[in-house]
Amino acid sequence: MKDDFKNKTVIITGASAGVGAATARTFAQLGANLVLVARGQTALDVITEELAEITSVINIAMDINDASANENLLITAAQTFGSVDVLINNAGLHHRGDVTLNQASDLAKMVDVNLRAPIQLSCLILPYLKQAGGGAIVNVGSLAGRTPLQGAATYAATKAGLRAFTYSLADELQNTGIYVGVVSPGPIDTGFIMSEIDQVEDIVFSQPMSTAQQVADAIVSVARGEKTEISLPKVSGWLTTISYLFPTLRKALRPALYRKGGKMKAQYKKRNLDSPN
């Protein structure tokens, strides 16, 4: 299966760092043509230059909330490589803290980036995938989308919505050769969390930390149609299912999870101080 993405065109949003960059490197090793998308041109140029030695790659600095830019993204990808085969909706935004501590406009922007844009891109890419004879859409969700999470109410809502959209679209497209799935990781050892560690709820760190590469490998697995959803770590996926089905138990466990998470958070902060680079 190492050649199953060879010469396939893969679009990755949020591709300049973290999970997006790890995913780009993984697909590059599999021989895919890459279309890397993010807001910042400089960071995009760095990862593009790195991967250009391995595969064919272009980058587009844009705002995925711009409907016309999304349409042009797909047109450019198809014109450059001849087809569009895979979409990885990875770009994400998180304004942390309780709803009362956030601006309404910031919460609305989270909905735009985390939910509206992936839905729009998924809809726009379908004619291209049908023309290609099949393909995949992989949405990067979160364990927060599998169970309520205080201090991240809007973020959890967007990821829950994205997960519901994924399963619904997967049912609509069954037997078409188009795979649709979601990867739902817990905390990931990237700047998305670690650069804002003081603002992250302690309970988040009660779950084992995944690496960007582990998430990237799960994304590839879902793109192959091997599973509709992969939760990372698997045990945390089970825990979120139990906590969702039994809310009284979730509330009872919350104090212990906060204590455990607080201890782990302190260890991660110490690690960051000891290894600032």
mmCIF file of C-alpha atoms in Angstrom:
data_model
loop_
_atom_site.group_PDB
_atom_site.id
_atom_site.type_symbol
_atom_site.label_atom_id
_atom_site.label_comp_id
_atom_site.label_asym_id
_atom_site.label_seq_id
_atom_site.Cartn_x
_atom_site.Cartn_y
_atom_site.Cartn_z
ATOM 1 C CA MET A 1 0.000 0.000 0.000
ATOM 2 C CA LYS A 2 3.025 2.254 0.012
ATOM 3 C CA ASP A 3 2.204 3.392 -3.541
ATOM 4 C CA ASP A 4 -1.537 3.954 -3.071
ATOM 5 C CA PHE A 5 -1.102 7.745 -2.974
ATOM 6 C CA LYS A 6 1.606 7.951 -5.630
ATOM 7 C CA ASN A 7 0.798 10.836 -8.014
ATOM 8 C CA LYS A 8 -2.450 11.526 -6.157
ATOM 9 C CA THR A 9 -3.130 15.171 -5.342
ATOM 10 C CA VAL A 10 -3.557 15.875 -1.636
ATOM 11 C CA ILE A 11 -4.738 19.244 -0.294
ATOM 12 C CA ILE A 12 -3.825 19.939 3.332
ATOM 13 C CA THR A 13 -5.090 22.975 5.235
ATOM 14 C CA GLY A 14 -3.141 24.237 8.225
ATOM 15 C CA ALA A 15 -0.122 22.676 6.562
ATOM 16 C CA SER A 16 2.685 24.960 7.717
ATOM 17 C CA ALA A 17 3.312 23.469 11.181
ATOM 18 C CA GLY A 18 2.357 20.783 13.674
ATOM 19 C CA VAL A 19 0.006 18.074 12.478
ATOM 20 C CA GLY A 20 -0.375 19.675 9.056
ATOM 21 C CA ALA A 21 3.354 19.668 8.401
ATOM 22 C CA ALA A 22 3.728 16.098 9.695
ATOM 23 C CA THR A 23 0.882 15.017 7.426
ATOM 24 C CA ALA A 24 2.488 16.742 4.456
ATOM 25 C CA ARG A 25 5.782 14.955 5.110
ATOM 26 C CA THR A 26 4.005 11.609 5.386
ATOM 27 C CA PHE A 27 2.089 11.999 2.125
ATOM 28 C CA ALA A 28 5.266 13.250 0.430
ATOM 29 C CA GLN A 29 7.008 10.011 1.379
ATOM 30 C CA LEU A 30 4.076 8.161 -0.199
ATOM 31 C CA GLY A 31 4.622 9.963 -3.489
ATOM 32 C CA ALA A 32 1.608 12.272 -3.410
ATOM 33 C CA ASN A 33 1.465 15.658 -5.122
ATOM 34 C CA LEU A 34 0.909 18.246 -2.423
ATOM 35 C CA VAL A 35 -1.111 21.449 -2.208
ATOM 36 C CA LEU A 36 -0.233 23.074 1.110
ATOM 37 C CA VAL A 37 -2.544 25.723 2.531
ATOM 38 C CA ALA A 38 -2.128 28.078 5.477
ATOM 39 C CA ARG A 39 -2.389 31.785 6.233
ATOM 40 C CA GLY A 40 1.328 32.547 6.584
ATOM 41 C CA GLN A 41 3.435 32.581 3.432
ATOM 42 C CA THR A 42 6.824 32.395 5.155
ATOM 43 C CA ALA A 43 6.130 29.198 7.083
ATOM 44 C CA LEU A 44 4.525 27.659 4.009
ATOM 45 C CA ASP A 45 7.624 28.414 1.957
ATOM 46 C CA VAL A 46 9.818 26.637 4.515
ATOM 47 C CA ILE A 47 7.867 23.354 4.447
ATOM 48 C CA THR A 48 7.437 23.619 0.664
ATOM 49 C CA GLU A 49 11.167 23.982 0.093
ATOM 50 C CA GLU A 50 11.806 20.971 2.325
ATOM 51 C CA LEU A 51 9.328 18.713 0.534
ATOM 52 C CA ALA A 52 10.096 19.890 -2.987
ATOM 53 C CA GLU A 53 13.174 17.646 -2.812
ATOM 54 C CA ILE A 54 10.867 14.636 -2.399
ATOM 55 C CA THR A 55 7.741 15.300 -4.442
ATOM 56 C CA SER A 56 5.815 17.883 -6.466
ATOM 57 C CA VAL A 57 4.418 20.553 -4.173
ATOM 58 C CA ILE A 58 2.802 23.978 -4.379
ATOM 59 C CA ASN A 59 1.565 26.228 -1.613
ATOM 60 C CA ILE A 60 -1.240 28.758 -1.372
ATOM 61 C CA ALA A 61 -1.368 31.314 1.425
ATOM 62 C CA MET A 62 -5.052 32.082 1.982
ATOM 63 C CA ASP A 63 -7.924 32.371 4.423
ATOM 64 C CA ILE A 64 -10.115 29.260 4.288
ATOM 65 C CA ASN A 65 -13.070 31.405 5.335
ATOM 66 C CA ASP A 66 -12.928 33.093 1.928
ATOM 67 C CA ALA A 67 -15.420 31.232 -0.282
ATOM 68 C CA SER A 68 -13.946 32.444 -3.559
ATOM 69 C CA ALA A 69 -10.427 31.562 -2.374
ATOM 70 C CA ASN A 70 -11.605 28.017 -1.643
ATOM 71 C CA GLU A 71 -13.027 27.689 -5.135
ATOM 72 C CA ASN A 72 -9.792 29.003 -6.654
ATOM 73 C CA LEU A 73 -7.783 26.617 -4.468
ATOM 74 C CA LEU A 74 -9.448 23.614 -6.076
ATOM 75 C CA ILE A 75 -9.197 25.065 -9.562
ATOM 76 C CA THR A 76 -5.475 25.711 -9.091
ATOM 77 C CA ALA A 77 -4.859 22.228 -7.676
ATOM 78 C CA ALA A 78 -6.668 20.564 -10.579
ATOM 79 C CA GLN A 79 -4.953 22.693 -13.200
ATOM 80 C CA THR A 80 -1.530 22.098 -11.677
ATOM 81 C CA PHE A 81 -1.717 18.332 -11.148
ATOM 82 C CA GLY A 82 -4.579 17.202 -13.372
ATOM 83 C CA SER A 83 -6.829 15.911 -10.611
ATOM 84 C CA VAL A 84 -7.748 16.391 -6.963
ATOM 85 C CA ASP A 85 -7.913 13.225 -4.872
ATOM 86 C CA VAL A 86 -7.687 13.922 -1.143
ATOM 87 C CA LEU A 87 -8.700 16.785 1.161
ATOM 88 C CA ILE A 88 -7.326 17.022 4.690
ATOM 89 C CA ASN A 89 -9.323 19.582 6.694
ATOM 90 C CA ASN A 90 -6.721 20.200 9.375
ATOM 91 C CA ALA A 91 -6.750 23.980 9.965
ATOM 92 C CA GLY A 92 -8.087 24.859 13.404
ATOM 93 C CA LEU A 93 -8.599 27.776 15.777
ATOM 94 C CA HIS A 94 -8.988 27.732 19.548
ATOM 95 C CA HIS A 95 -9.710 30.762 21.726
ATOM 96 C CA ARG A 96 -9.342 29.135 25.117
ATOM 97 C CA GLY A 97 -11.260 29.770 28.325
ATOM 98 C CA ASP A 98 -14.854 29.940 29.494
ATOM 99 C CA VAL A 99 -17.435 31.501 27.206
ATOM 100 C CA THR A 100 -17.779 34.460 29.586
ATOM 101 C CA LEU A 101 -14.065 35.228 29.188
ATOM 102 C CA ASN A 102 -14.185 35.371 25.379
ATOM 103 C CA GLN A 103 -15.400 37.894 22.853
ATOM 104 C CA ALA A 104 -18.447 36.818 20.896
ATOM 105 C CA SER A 105 -16.662 37.618 17.639
ATOM 106 C CA ASP A 106 -13.781 35.290 18.558
ATOM 107 C CA LEU A 107 -16.169 32.433 19.262
ATOM 108 C CA ALA A 108 -17.902 33.035 15.940
ATOM 109 C CA LYS A 109 -14.532 32.942 14.173
ATOM 110 C CA MET A 110 -13.866 29.537 15.724
ATOM 111 C CA VAL A 111 -17.100 28.259 14.215
ATOM 112 C CA ASP A 112 -16.046 29.649 10.835
ATOM 113 C CA VAL A 113 -12.575 28.080 10.830
ATOM 114 C CA ASN A 114 -13.341 24.774 12.551
ATOM 115 C CA LEU A 115 -16.727 23.955 11.053
ATOM 116 C CA ARG A 116 -18.041 26.196 8.302
ATOM 117 C CA ALA A 117 -14.865 26.177 6.199
ATOM 118 C CA PRO A 118 -14.366 22.377 6.285
ATOM 119 C CA ILE A 119 -18.003 21.856 5.316
ATOM 120 C CA GLN A 120 -17.672 24.283 2.432
ATOM 121 C CA LEU A 121 -14.406 22.772 1.194
ATOM 122 C CA SER A 122 -15.846 19.266 1.454
ATOM 123 C CA CYS A 123 -18.828 20.286 -0.642
ATOM 124 C CA LEU A 124 -16.676 22.051 -3.219
ATOM 125 C CA ILE A 125 -14.288 19.127 -3.670
ATOM 126 C CA LEU A 126 -16.931 16.462 -4.297
ATOM 127 C CA PRO A 127 -17.231 17.070 -8.069
ATOM 128 C CA TYR A 128 -13.433 16.771 -8.357
ATOM 129 C CA LEU A 129 -13.377 13.507 -6.385
ATOM 130 C CA LYS A 130 -16.188 12.068 -8.507
ATOM 131 C CA GLN A 131 -14.326 13.075 -11.654
ATOM 132 C CA ALA A 132 -11.202 11.355 -10.293
ATOM 133 C CA GLY A 133 -13.201 8.189 -9.693
ATOM 134 C CA GLY A 134 -12.881 8.326 -5.928
ATOM 135 C CA GLY A 135 -10.801 9.838 -3.184
ATOM 136 C CA ALA A 136 -11.009 10.885 0.434
ATOM 137 C CA ILE A 137 -11.953 13.669 2.806
ATOM 138 C CA VAL A 138 -10.363 13.511 6.244
ATOM 139 C CA ASN A 139 -11.448 15.944 8.947
ATOM 140 C CA VAL A 140 -9.216 16.542 11.950
ATOM 141 C CA GLY A 141 -11.504 16.611 14.939
ATOM 142 C CA SER A 142 -10.747 16.263 18.640
ATOM 143 C CA LEU A 143 -11.626 14.212 21.679
ATOM 144 C CA ALA A 144 -13.346 17.457 22.726
ATOM 145 C CA GLY A 145 -15.829 16.741 19.952
ATOM 146 C CA ARG A 146 -16.769 13.426 21.545
ATOM 147 C CA THR A 147 -17.732 14.734 24.987
ATOM 148 C CA PRO A 148 -18.471 18.147 26.560
ATOM 149 C CA LEU A 149 -15.403 20.031 27.736
ATOM 150 C CA GLN A 150 -15.671 23.040 30.008
ATOM 151 C CA GLY A 151 -13.280 25.843 29.206
ATOM 152 C CA ALA A 152 -13.584 24.866 25.550
ATOM 153 C CA ALA A 153 -17.330 24.947 24.966
ATOM 154 C CA THR A 154 -17.259 26.468 21.484
ATOM 155 C CA TYR A 155 -14.240 24.464 20.378
ATOM 156 C CA ALA A 156 -15.933 21.253 21.555
ATOM 157 C CA ALA A 157 -19.126 22.275 19.758
ATOM 158 C CA THR A 158 -17.305 22.861 16.461
ATOM 159 C CA LYS A 159 -15.509 19.535 16.660
ATOM 160 C CA ALA A 160 -18.710 17.727 17.594
ATOM 161 C CA GLY A 161 -20.394 19.318 14.601
ATOM 162 C CA LEU A 162 -17.500 18.347 12.349
ATOM 163 C CA ARG A 163 -17.696 14.769 13.597
ATOM 164 C CA ALA A 164 -21.449 14.619 12.961
ATOM 165 C CA PHE A 165 -20.950 16.081 9.480
ATOM 166 C CA THR A 166 -18.280 13.467 8.783
ATOM 167 C CA TYR A 167 -20.448 10.500 9.681
ATOM 168 C CA SER A 168 -23.441 11.892 7.808
ATOM 169 C CA LEU A 169 -21.424 12.601 4.657
ATOM 170 C CA ALA A 170 -19.776 9.181 4.862
ATOM 171 C CA ASP A 171 -23.239 7.597 4.807
ATOM 172 C CA GLU A 172 -24.285 9.740 1.860
ATOM 173 C CA LEU A 173 -21.197 8.708 -0.121
ATOM 174 C CA GLN A 174 -21.043 5.021 0.712
ATOM 175 C CA ASN A 175 -20.302 2.809 -2.285
ATOM 176 C CA THR A 176 -19.034 5.783 -4.331
ATOM 177 C CA GLY A 177 -15.322 5.171 -3.802
ATOM 178 C CA ILE A 178 -15.055 8.399 -1.767
ATOM 179 C CA TYR A 179 -13.930 7.788 1.805
ATOM 180 C CA VAL A 180 -14.926 10.285 4.489
ATOM 181 C CA GLY A 181 -13.557 10.059 8.008
ATOM 182 C CA VAL A 182 -12.383 11.908 11.070
ATOM 183 C CA VAL A 183 -9.326 11.700 13.305
ATOM 184 C CA SER A 184 -10.114 12.675 16.902
ATOM 185 C CA PRO A 185 -6.917 13.241 18.901
ATOM 186 C CA GLY A 186 -6.542 14.321 22.477
ATOM 187 C CA PRO A 187 -3.642 16.607 23.427
ATOM 188 C CA ILE A 188 -0.920 16.734 20.777
ATOM 189 C CA ASP A 189 2.657 17.704 21.522
ATOM 190 C CA THR A 190 2.715 20.713 19.179
ATOM 191 C CA GLY A 191 2.646 24.480 19.524
ATOM 192 C CA PHE A 192 -1.148 24.454 19.202
ATOM 193 C CA ILE A 193 -1.254 23.402 22.860
ATOM 194 C CA MET A 194 2.243 23.749 24.231
ATOM 195 C CA SER A 195 2.719 27.407 23.270
ATOM 196 C CA GLU A 196 -0.474 28.262 25.185
ATOM 197 C CA ILE A 197 -0.085 25.752 27.996
ATOM 198 C CA ASP A 198 -1.099 28.171 30.767
ATOM 199 C CA GLN A 199 -4.450 28.773 29.059
ATOM 200 C CA VAL A 200 -5.200 25.070 28.481
ATOM 201 C CA GLU A 201 -7.628 23.436 30.940
ATOM 202 C CA ASP A 202 -5.804 21.072 33.312
ATOM 203 C CA ILE A 203 -8.203 18.238 32.463
ATOM 204 C CA VAL A 204 -6.829 18.141 28.907
ATOM 205 C CA PHE A 205 -3.491 16.868 30.213
ATOM 206 C CA SER A 206 -5.159 14.001 32.071
ATOM 207 C CA GLN A 207 -5.008 12.116 28.764
ATOM 208 C CA PRO A 208 -1.799 10.772 27.201
ATOM 209 C CA MET A 209 -0.104 13.111 24.748
ATOM 210 C CA SER A 210 0.115 12.093 21.089
ATOM 211 C CA THR A 211 2.797 13.177 18.646
ATOM 212 C CA ALA A 212 2.072 15.009 15.405
ATOM 213 C CA GLN A 213 3.383 11.967 13.524
ATOM 214 C CA GLN A 214 0.948 9.628 15.257
ATOM 215 C CA VAL A 215 -1.916 11.880 14.188
ATOM 216 C CA ALA A 216 -0.524 12.079 10.649
ATOM 217 C CA ASP A 217 -0.360 8.278 10.444
ATOM 218 C CA ALA A 218 -3.990 8.095 11.586
ATOM 219 C CA ILE A 219 -4.967 10.623 8.904
ATOM 220 C CA VAL A 220 -3.361 8.461 6.210
ATOM 221 C CA SER A 221 -5.164 5.385 7.550
ATOM 222 C CA VAL A 222 -8.534 7.145 7.381
ATOM 223 C CA ALA A 223 -7.731 8.454 3.884
ATOM 224 C CA ARG A 224 -7.202 4.835 2.834
ATOM 225 C CA GLY A 225 -10.725 4.031 4.005
ATOM 226 C CA GLU A 226 -9.500 1.713 6.726
ATOM 227 C CA LYS A 227 -11.666 3.376 9.385
ATOM 228 C CA THR A 228 -14.268 6.121 9.575
ATOM 229 C CA GLU A 229 -12.853 7.424 12.862
ATOM 230 C CA ILE A 230 -9.631 7.012 14.776
ATOM 231 C CA SER A 231 -9.388 8.386 18.303
ATOM 232 C CA LEU A 232 -5.989 9.023 19.830
ATOM 233 C CA PRO A 233 -5.088 7.514 22.175
ATOM 234 C CA LYS A 234 -7.558 4.654 21.775
ATOM 235 C CA VAL A 235 -8.158 4.372 25.529
ATOM 236 C CA SER A 236 -9.084 8.063 25.637
ATOM 237 C CA GLY A 237 -11.599 7.469 22.876
ATOM 238 C CA TRP A 238 -13.248 4.810 25.041
ATOM 239 C CA LEU A 239 -13.233 7.195 28.003
ATOM 240 C CA THR A 240 -14.955 9.953 26.019
ATOM 241 C CA THR A 241 -17.626 7.502 24.876
ATOM 242 C CA ILE A 242 -18.310 6.434 28.459
ATOM 243 C CA SER A 243 -18.340 10.029 29.720
ATOM 244 C CA TYR A 244 -20.765 11.070 26.984
ATOM 245 C CA LEU A 245 -23.156 8.194 27.633
ATOM 246 C CA PHE A 246 -23.013 8.600 31.413
ATOM 247 C CA PRO A 247 -22.890 12.342 32.248
ATOM 248 C CA THR A 248 -23.259 11.735 35.974
ATOM 249 C CA LEU A 249 -20.136 9.586 35.926
ATOM 250 C CA ARG A 250 -18.323 12.259 33.890
ATOM 251 C CA LYS A 251 -19.072 14.864 36.525
ATOM 252 C CA ALA A 252 -18.024 12.514 39.304
ATOM 253 C CA LEU A 253 -14.690 11.768 37.617
ATOM 254 C CA ARG A 254 -13.947 15.380 36.746
ATOM 255 C CA PRO A 255 -12.156 16.355 40.011
ATOM 256 C CA ALA A 256 -9.796 13.378 39.771
ATOM 257 C CA LEU A 257 -9.069 14.079 36.104
ATOM 258 C CA TYR A 258 -8.325 17.724 36.907
ATOM 259 C CA ARG A 259 -5.881 16.673 39.622
ATOM 260 C CA LYS A 260 -4.138 14.219 37.327
ATOM 261 C CA GLY A 261 -4.076 16.760 34.498
ATOM 262 C CA GLY A 262 -2.667 19.442 36.757
ATOM 263 C CA LYS A 263 0.245 17.215 37.740
ATOM 264 C CA MET A 264 0.983 16.323 34.123
ATOM 265 C CA LYS A 265 0.699 19.961 33.062
ATOM 266 C CA ALA A 266 3.336 20.920 35.637
ATOM 267 C CA GLN A 267 5.651 18.252 34.222
ATOM 268 C CA TYR A 268 5.162 19.502 30.662
ATOM 269 C CA LYS A 269 5.825 23.095 31.749
ATOM 270 C CA LYS A 270 9.039 21.982 33.445
ATOM 271 C CA ARG A 271 10.040 20.124 30.279
ATOM 272 C CA ASN A 272 9.437 23.271 28.242
ATOM 273 C CA LEU A 273 11.625 25.307 30.599
ATOM 274 C CA ASP A 274 14.387 22.695 30.512
ATOM 275 C CA SER A 275 14.234 22.454 26.674
ATOM 276 C CA PRO A 276 13.143 25.906 25.402
ATOM 277 C CA ASN A 277 13.979 24.965 21.810
#
